[in-house]
XYZ file of C-alpha atoms in Angstrom:
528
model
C -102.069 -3.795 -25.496
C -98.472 -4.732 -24.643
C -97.373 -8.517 -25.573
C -95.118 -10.330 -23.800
C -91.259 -10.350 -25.563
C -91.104 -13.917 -27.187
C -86.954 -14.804 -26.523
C -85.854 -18.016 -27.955
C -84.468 -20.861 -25.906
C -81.210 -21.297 -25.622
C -79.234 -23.891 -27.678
C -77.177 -26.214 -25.069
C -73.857 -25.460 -25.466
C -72.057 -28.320 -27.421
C -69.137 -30.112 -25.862
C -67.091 -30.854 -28.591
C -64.048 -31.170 -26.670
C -65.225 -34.824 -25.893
C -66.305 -35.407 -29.145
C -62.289 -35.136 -30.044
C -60.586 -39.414 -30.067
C -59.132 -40.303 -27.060
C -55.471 -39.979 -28.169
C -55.978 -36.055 -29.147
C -57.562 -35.374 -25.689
C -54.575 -37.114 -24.452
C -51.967 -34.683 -26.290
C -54.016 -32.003 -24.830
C -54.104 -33.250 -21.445
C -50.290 -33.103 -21.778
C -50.167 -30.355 -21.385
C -50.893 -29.872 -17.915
C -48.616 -31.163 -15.000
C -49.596 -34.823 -14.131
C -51.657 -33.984 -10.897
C -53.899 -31.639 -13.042
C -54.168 -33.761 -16.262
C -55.688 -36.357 -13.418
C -58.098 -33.825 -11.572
C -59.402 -33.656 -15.221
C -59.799 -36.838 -15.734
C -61.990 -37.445 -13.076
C -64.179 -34.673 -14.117
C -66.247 -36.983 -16.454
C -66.606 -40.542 -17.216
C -65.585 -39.507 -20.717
C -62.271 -38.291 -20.017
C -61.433 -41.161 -17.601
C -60.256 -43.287 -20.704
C -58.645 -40.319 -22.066
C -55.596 -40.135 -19.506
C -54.439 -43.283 -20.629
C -53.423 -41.692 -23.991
C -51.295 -39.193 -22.541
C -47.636 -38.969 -23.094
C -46.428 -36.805 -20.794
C -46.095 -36.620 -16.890
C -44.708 -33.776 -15.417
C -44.273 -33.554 -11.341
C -43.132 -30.674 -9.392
C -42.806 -30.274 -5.839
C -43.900 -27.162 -4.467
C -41.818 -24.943 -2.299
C -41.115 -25.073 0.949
C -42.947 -22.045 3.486
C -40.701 -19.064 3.757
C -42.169 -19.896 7.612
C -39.069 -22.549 7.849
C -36.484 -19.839 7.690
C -37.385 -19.364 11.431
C -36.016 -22.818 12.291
C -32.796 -22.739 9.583
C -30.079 -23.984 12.124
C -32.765 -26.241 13.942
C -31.856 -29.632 11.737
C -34.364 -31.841 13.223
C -37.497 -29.262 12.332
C -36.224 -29.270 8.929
C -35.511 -32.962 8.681
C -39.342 -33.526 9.834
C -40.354 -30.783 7.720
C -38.753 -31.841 4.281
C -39.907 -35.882 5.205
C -43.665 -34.905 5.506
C -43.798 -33.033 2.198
C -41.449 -35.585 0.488
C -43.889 -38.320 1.657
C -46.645 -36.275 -0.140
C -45.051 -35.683 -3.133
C -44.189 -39.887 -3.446
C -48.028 -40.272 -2.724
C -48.819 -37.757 -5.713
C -46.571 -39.427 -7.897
C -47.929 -42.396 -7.172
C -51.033 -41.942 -7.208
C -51.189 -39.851 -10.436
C -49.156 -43.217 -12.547
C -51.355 -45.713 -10.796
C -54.531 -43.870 -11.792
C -53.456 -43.726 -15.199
C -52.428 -47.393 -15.217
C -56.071 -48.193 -14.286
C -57.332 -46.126 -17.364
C -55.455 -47.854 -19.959
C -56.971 -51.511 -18.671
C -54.040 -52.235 -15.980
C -51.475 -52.608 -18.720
C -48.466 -50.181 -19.111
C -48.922 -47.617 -21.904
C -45.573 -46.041 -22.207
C -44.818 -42.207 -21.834
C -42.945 -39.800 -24.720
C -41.749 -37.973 -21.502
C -40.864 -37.940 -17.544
C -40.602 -35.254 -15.352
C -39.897 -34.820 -12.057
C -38.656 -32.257 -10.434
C -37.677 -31.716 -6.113
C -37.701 -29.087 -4.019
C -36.577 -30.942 -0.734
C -34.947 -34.222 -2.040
C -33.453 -37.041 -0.192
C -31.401 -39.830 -0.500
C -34.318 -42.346 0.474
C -36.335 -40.980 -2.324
C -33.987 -42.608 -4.678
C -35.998 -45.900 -4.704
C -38.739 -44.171 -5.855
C -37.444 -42.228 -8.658
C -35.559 -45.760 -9.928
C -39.544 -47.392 -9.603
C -40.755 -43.837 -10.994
C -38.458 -44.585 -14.564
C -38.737 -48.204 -14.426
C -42.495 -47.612 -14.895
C -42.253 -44.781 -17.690
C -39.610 -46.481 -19.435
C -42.215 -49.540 -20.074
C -44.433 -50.188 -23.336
C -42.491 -51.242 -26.090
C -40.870 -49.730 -28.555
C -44.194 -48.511 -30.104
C -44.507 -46.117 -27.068
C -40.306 -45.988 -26.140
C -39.233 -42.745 -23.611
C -38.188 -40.001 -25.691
C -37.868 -37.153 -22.785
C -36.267 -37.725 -19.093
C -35.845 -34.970 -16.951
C -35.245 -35.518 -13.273
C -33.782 -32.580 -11.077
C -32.835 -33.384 -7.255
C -31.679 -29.986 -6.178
C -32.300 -28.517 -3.365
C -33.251 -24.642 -2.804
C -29.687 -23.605 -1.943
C -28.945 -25.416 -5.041
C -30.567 -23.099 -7.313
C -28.131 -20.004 -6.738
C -24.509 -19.372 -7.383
C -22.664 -19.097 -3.727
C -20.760 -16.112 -5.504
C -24.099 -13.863 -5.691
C -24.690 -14.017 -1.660
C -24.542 -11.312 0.424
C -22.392 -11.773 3.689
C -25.631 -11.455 5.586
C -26.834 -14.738 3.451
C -24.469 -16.410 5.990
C -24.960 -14.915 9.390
C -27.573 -17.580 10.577
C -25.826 -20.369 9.055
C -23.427 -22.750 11.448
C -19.686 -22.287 10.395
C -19.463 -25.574 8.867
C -22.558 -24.700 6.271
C -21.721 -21.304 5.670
C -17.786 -22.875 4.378
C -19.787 -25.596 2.615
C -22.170 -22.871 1.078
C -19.356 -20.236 -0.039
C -17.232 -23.201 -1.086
C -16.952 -22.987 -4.915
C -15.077 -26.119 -5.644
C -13.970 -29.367 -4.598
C -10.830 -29.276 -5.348
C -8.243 -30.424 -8.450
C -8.251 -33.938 -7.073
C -11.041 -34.762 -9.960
C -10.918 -38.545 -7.977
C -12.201 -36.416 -4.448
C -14.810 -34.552 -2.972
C -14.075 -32.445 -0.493
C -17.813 -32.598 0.452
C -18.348 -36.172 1.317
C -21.952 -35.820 1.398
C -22.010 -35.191 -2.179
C -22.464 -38.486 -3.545
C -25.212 -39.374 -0.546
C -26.971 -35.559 -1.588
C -27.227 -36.675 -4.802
C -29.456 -39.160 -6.861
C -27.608 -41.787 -8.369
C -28.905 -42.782 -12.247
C -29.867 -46.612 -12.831
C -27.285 -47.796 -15.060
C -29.850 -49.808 -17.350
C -30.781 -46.234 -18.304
C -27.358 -46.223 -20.116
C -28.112 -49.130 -22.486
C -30.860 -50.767 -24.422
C -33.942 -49.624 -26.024
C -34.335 -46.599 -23.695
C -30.776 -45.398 -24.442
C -31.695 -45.606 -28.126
C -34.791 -43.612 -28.323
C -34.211 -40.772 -25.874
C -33.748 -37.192 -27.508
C -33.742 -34.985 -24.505
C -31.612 -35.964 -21.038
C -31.629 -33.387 -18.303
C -30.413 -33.972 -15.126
C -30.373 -32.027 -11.730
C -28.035 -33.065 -8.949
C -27.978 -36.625 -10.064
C -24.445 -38.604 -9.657
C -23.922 -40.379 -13.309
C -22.717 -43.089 -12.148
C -21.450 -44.397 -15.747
C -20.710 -47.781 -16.628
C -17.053 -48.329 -16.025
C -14.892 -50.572 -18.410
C -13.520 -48.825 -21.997
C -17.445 -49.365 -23.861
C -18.211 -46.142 -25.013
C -21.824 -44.604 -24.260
C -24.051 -44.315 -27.131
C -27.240 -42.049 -27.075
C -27.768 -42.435 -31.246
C -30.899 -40.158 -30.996
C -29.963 -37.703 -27.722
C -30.112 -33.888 -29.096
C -30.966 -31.872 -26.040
C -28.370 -32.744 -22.782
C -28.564 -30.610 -19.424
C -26.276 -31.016 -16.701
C -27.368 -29.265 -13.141
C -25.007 -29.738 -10.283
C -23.803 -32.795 -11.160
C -20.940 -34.267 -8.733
C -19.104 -36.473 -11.035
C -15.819 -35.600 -12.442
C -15.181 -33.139 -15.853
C -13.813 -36.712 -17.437
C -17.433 -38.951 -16.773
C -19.149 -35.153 -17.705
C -16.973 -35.540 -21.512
C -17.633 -39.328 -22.136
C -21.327 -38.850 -21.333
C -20.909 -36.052 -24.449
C -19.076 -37.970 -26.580
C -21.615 -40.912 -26.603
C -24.180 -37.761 -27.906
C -23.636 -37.758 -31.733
C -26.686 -35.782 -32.378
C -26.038 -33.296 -29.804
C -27.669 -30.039 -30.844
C -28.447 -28.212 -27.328
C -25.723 -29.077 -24.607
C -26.482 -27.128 -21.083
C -23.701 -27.203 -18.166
C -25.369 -25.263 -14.737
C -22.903 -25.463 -11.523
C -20.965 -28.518 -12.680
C -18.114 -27.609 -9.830
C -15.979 -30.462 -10.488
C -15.578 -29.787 -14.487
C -12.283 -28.260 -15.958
C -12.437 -28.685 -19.520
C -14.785 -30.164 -22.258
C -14.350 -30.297 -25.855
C -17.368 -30.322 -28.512
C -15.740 -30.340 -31.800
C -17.259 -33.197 -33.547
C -21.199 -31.688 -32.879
C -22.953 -29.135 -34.790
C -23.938 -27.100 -31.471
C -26.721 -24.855 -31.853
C -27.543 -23.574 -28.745
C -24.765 -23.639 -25.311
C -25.581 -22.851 -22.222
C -22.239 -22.631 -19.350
C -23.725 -21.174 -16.170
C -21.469 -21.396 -12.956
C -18.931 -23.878 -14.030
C -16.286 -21.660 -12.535
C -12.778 -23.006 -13.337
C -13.809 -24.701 -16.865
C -12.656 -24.479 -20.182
C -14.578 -25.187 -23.399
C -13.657 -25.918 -26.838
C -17.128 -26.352 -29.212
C -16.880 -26.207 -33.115
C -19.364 -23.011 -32.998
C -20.383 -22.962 -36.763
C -24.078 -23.583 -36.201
C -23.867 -22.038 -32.890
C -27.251 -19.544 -32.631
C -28.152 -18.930 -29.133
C -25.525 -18.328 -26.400
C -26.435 -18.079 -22.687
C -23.370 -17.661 -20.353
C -23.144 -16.995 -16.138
C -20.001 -16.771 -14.524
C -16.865 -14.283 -13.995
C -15.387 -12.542 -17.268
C -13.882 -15.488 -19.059
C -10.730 -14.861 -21.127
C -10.193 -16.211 -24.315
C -9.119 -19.782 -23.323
C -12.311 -20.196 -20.944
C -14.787 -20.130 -23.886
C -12.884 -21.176 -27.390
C -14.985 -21.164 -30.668
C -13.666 -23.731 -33.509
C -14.919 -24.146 -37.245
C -15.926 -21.269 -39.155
C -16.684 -17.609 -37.196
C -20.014 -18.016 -34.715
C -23.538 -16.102 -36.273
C -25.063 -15.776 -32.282
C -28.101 -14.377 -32.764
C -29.434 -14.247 -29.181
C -26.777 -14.396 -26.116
C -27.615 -14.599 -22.553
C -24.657 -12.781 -20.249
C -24.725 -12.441 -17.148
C -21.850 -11.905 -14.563
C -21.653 -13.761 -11.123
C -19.965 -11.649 -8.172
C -18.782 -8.141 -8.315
C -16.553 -6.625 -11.573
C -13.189 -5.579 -10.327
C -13.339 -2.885 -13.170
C -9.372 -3.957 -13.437
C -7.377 -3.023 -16.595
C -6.828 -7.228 -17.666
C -10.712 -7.421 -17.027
C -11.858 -4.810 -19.347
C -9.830 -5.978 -22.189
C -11.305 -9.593 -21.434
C -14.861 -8.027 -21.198
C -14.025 -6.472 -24.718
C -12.777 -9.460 -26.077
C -15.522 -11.560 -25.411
C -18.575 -9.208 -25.966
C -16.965 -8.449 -29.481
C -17.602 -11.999 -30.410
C -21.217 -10.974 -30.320
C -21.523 -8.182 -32.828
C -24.219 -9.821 -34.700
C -26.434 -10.676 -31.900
C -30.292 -9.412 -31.662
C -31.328 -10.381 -28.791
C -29.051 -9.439 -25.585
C -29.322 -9.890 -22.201
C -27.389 -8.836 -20.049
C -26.866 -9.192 -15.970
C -24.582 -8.265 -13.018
C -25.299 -7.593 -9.211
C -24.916 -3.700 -10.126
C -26.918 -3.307 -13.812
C -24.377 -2.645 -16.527
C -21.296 -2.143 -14.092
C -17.930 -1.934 -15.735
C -19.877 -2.342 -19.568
C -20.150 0.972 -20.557
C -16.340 1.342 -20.853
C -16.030 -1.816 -22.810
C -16.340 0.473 -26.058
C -13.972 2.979 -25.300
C -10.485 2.098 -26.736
C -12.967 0.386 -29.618
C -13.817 3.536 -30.679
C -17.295 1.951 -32.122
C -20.405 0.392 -31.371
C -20.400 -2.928 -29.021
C -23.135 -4.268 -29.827
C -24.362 -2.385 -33.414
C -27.141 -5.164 -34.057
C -28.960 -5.789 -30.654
C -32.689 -4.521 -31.454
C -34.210 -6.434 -28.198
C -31.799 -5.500 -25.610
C -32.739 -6.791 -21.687
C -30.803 -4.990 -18.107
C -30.407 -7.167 -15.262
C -29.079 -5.433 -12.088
C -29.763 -3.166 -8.570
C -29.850 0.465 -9.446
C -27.670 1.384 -5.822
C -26.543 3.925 -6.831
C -26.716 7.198 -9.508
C -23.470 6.296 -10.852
C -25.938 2.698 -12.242
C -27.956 5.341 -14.040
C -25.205 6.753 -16.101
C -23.828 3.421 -17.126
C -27.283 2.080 -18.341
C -27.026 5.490 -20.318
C -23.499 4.478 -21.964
C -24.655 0.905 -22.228
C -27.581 2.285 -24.608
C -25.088 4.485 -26.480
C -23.250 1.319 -27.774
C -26.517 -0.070 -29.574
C -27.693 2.127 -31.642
C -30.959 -0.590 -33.655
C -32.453 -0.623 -29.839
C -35.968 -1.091 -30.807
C -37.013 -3.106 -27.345
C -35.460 -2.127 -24.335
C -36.569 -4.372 -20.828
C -34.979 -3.633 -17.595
C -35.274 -6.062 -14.338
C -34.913 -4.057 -11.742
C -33.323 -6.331 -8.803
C -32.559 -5.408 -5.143
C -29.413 -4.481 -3.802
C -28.315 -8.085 -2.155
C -25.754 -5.821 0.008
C -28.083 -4.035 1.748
C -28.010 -4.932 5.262
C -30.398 -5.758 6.858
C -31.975 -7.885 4.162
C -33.111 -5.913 1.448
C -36.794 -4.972 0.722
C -38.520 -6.478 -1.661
C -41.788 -4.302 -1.526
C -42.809 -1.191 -2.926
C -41.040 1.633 -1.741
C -41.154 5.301 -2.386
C -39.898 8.430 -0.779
C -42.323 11.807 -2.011
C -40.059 14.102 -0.153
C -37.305 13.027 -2.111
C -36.678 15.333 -5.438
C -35.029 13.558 -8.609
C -32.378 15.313 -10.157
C -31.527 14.952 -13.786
C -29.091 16.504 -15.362
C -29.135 20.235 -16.838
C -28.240 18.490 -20.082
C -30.158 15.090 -20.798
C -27.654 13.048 -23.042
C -28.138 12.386 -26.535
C -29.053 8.753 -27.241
C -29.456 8.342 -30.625
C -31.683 4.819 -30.311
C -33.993 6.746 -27.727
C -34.539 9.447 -29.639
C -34.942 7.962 -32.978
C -35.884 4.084 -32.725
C -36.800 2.604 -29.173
C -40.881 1.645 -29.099
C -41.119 0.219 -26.456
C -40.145 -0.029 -22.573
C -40.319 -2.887 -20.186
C -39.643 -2.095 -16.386
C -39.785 -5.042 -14.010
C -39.747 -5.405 -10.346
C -40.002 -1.846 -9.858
C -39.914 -0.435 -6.115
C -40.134 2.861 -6.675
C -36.772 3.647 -5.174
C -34.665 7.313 -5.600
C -32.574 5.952 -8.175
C -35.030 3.618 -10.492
C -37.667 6.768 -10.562
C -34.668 8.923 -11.787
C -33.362 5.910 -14.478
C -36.795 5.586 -15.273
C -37.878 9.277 -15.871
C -34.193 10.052 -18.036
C -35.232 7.641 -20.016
C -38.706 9.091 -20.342
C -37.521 12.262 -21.278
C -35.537 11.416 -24.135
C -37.532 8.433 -25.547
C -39.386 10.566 -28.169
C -40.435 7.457 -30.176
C -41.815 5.384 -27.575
C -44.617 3.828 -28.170
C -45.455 1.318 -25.096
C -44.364 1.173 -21.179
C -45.003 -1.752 -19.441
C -44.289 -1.056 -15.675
C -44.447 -4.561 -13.211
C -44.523 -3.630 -9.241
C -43.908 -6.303 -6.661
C -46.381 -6.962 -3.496
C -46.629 -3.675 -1.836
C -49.105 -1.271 -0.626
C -51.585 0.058 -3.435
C -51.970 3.315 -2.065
C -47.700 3.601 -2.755
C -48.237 1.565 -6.357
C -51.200 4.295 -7.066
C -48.624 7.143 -6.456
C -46.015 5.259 -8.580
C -48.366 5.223 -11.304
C -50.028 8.704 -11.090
C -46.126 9.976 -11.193
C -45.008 7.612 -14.378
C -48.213 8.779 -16.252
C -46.876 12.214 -15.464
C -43.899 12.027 -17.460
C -45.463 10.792 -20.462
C -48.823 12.859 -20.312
C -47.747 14.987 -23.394
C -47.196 12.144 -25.652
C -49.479 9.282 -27.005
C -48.037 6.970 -24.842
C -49.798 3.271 -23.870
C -48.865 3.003 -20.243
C -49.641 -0.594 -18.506
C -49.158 -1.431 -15.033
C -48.952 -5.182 -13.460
């Protein structure tokens, strides 16, 4: 006789996540951005409480429908466009800060941090964002701001002018397509010669520059916002300010210095597409991480002694565009990347060798240009030694166009010979014309030739484990890079290979031919 199988009940599963106080489920709700911290909120009565306790609100608008570039020269479709999402992105806002009002009893908790962030802002928005700080700069000192971020660019914000194709231009009205290319404003630093700037632009409260919320914020970062300082000879002072970001702001290089001057504890100091900067000086902070990014024309001077992390973006600065003071820089992770074409001039190799030789002791390295690793490889040459002799994570940014790409990403890896980490992000050629694919692509019929004679890379051979390939299409010239490098990386270890949208049926072939390459070895091979 058979008896039945006796399986215990199951034990409820415990929620112990609600057990936890309400200010810890508040730091974790944190977390999230502000509209899903609020979705969770609402999920039970036990959690309602629990958004009251949290710190930080973080909004950020979401992108505007690649279905608008249809209608880019029609101004009134985009003008009714940007106002509906704008006027849903207020609601969110508002709706998110009023909801957690409610939870902590109608009173005003106070935040540790604000952020906001637009995709399609407008001047009109600017009452909000003043009501938006007003409200997350209340609650006492017990619960003072420590974190403001607010960035009001727009999408064509977001990319240096210098990096656009021709064909970037040819649906663009003549006036836009001067305003777009245009670079800078002038050396009038009392002009614009954009007088839309300032109305573009959101203009900072000025009650942000004094008081209690002056004295307790640590991290500033702004985004197309005019400064607006106080005028009269009273210095700033931001006693507690460490982190500073500067996006696209219009004001002039001398408003840009003051508002670093008033920054004694200024630690991480960012500068992104400041057009009307020329010259800043940083001697009397202990930098530890700079970041200049399209501030074409400017000249720094920071006291680099506890300078650690280095990210750069703009044409190959000379000596005077970057000066270190105080004892020699230890960079251990730098960030280069080059905007526009390299001439490949004599006077811009020896700059390119001056300022990559600051970097010997780097570790991490990245490295960009439109065409990967143009005009690098021969930085070495009349150096007669390694470039860059203590790089062990070393990251490629560039289009392969052509085979003459392949060879310099072979000379590159020459000149860094600890290479245990090497990632390459594979971009499209911007000058192809029409617009450049983004897809998968691959041609079967079309043989890859490598060389008779596979060059001897000593880090290949001996020391790289592992092999990062992003955004790869499959094109002539990345299957070659890719398979060279396959062939002589006899201590590989790991290859991570990331495709964009495309058909599978072409990623499948991708795949079945990388696998190919490495079948004799015990390679991991992961595809994304």
């Amino acid at each position: 006789m058979a008896f039945p199988k006796i399986v215990a009940a199951a034990e409820p599963h415990e929620d112990r996540l609600s057990d936890l106080p309400d200010g810890v489920l508040g730091h974790v709700l944190s977390f999230l951005s502000a509209d899903e911290a609020a979705r969770a909120a609402v999920l039970a009565r036990r959690y309602r409480h629990a958004f009251a306790s949290v710190h930080t609100l973080s909004f950020v608008q979401e992108q505007g429908s690649s279905s608008t570039d249809a209608h880019r020269n029609d101004a009134n479709y985009r003008y009714e466009f940007d106002k509906s999402r704008n006027e849903g992105f207020v609601a969110l806002v508002d709706a998110a800060m009023s909801c957690r009002r409610r939870c902590a009893g109608g009173r005003d908790p106070g935040l540790r941090a604000f952020r906001v962030a637009f995709d399609s802002f407008h001047h009109s928005l600017a009452g909000d964002v003043d009501r938006w700080l007003s409200a997350a700069t209340r609650g006492g000192a017990a619960a003072a701001v420590e974190e403001i971020r607010v960035d009001a660019r727009r999408p064509e914000q977001h990319e240096c002018a210098r990096e656009r194709s021709e064909w970037y231009y040819h649906d663009s009205s003549q006036d836009q397509a001067a305003e777009l290319k245009d670079e800078s404003d002038g050396d009038d630093a009392g002009d614009f010669r954009n007088p839309n700037t300032r109305d573009r632009a959101y203009r900072i409260p000025r009650w942000l520059y004094s008081g209690a919320t002056a004295a307790s914020l640590r991290t500033l970062c702004l985004g197309s916002c005019f400064l607006d300082l106080p005028g009269g000879e009273t210095p700033l002072h931001f006693p507690s300010i460490e982190t500073l970001g500067l996006i696209w702001i219009p004001d002039s290089g001398r408003a840009i210095q003051r508002l670093v001057f008033g920054c004694p504890r200024l630690a991480d100091l960012t500068l992104d597409s400041c057009r009307r900067l020329r010259a800043v000086t940083v001697l009397d902070r202990r930098l530890r991480r700079l970041a200049v990014r399209c501030c074409h024309g400017a000249r720094l001077t920071v006291d680099a002694s506890d300078l650690r992390v280095l990210q750069y973006k703009g044409p190959v600065p000379d000596e005077s565009v970057l000066s270190f003071a105080g004892s020699p820089p230890s960079i251990v992770s730098c960030d280069i990347e080059f905007c526009g074409k390299l001439t490949g001039s004599e006077s811009e190799l020896v700059s390119l060798q001056q300022f990559l030789g600051r970097f010997t002791n780097a570790r991490w390295f990245r490295l960009g240009s439109l065409s990967m690793g143009s005009g690098v490889e021969k930085a070495n040459y009349s150096l007669g030694t390694a470039l860059l002799p203590a790089v062990t994570q070393l990251e490629l940014k560039g289009a392969l166009a052509s085979s003459s790409a392949i060879s310099e990403v072979a000379r590159i890896l020459e000149q860094t010979p600890n290479l245990e980490i090497l990632t390459l992000l594979m971009l499209p050629d911007v000058d192809e014309f029409p617009r450049y694919q983004a897809a998968v692509i691959c041609d079967p019929e079309v043989g890859l030739d490598l060389p008779d004679v596979l060059p001897v890379i000593p880090c290949l051979r001996d020391r790289v484990r592992e092999i990062n390939v992003v955004h790869y299409q499959g094109r002539v010239a990345q299957r070659t890079l890719l398979k060279l490098l396959l062939r002589i990386g006899s201590a590989l270890e790991e290859l991570y290979v990331v495709f964009p949208e495309g058909k599978y049926a072409v990623q499948s072939m991708l795949m079945g031919e990388i696998e190919s390459w490495v079948m004799d070895r015990p390679v991991k091979v992961m595809f994304a």
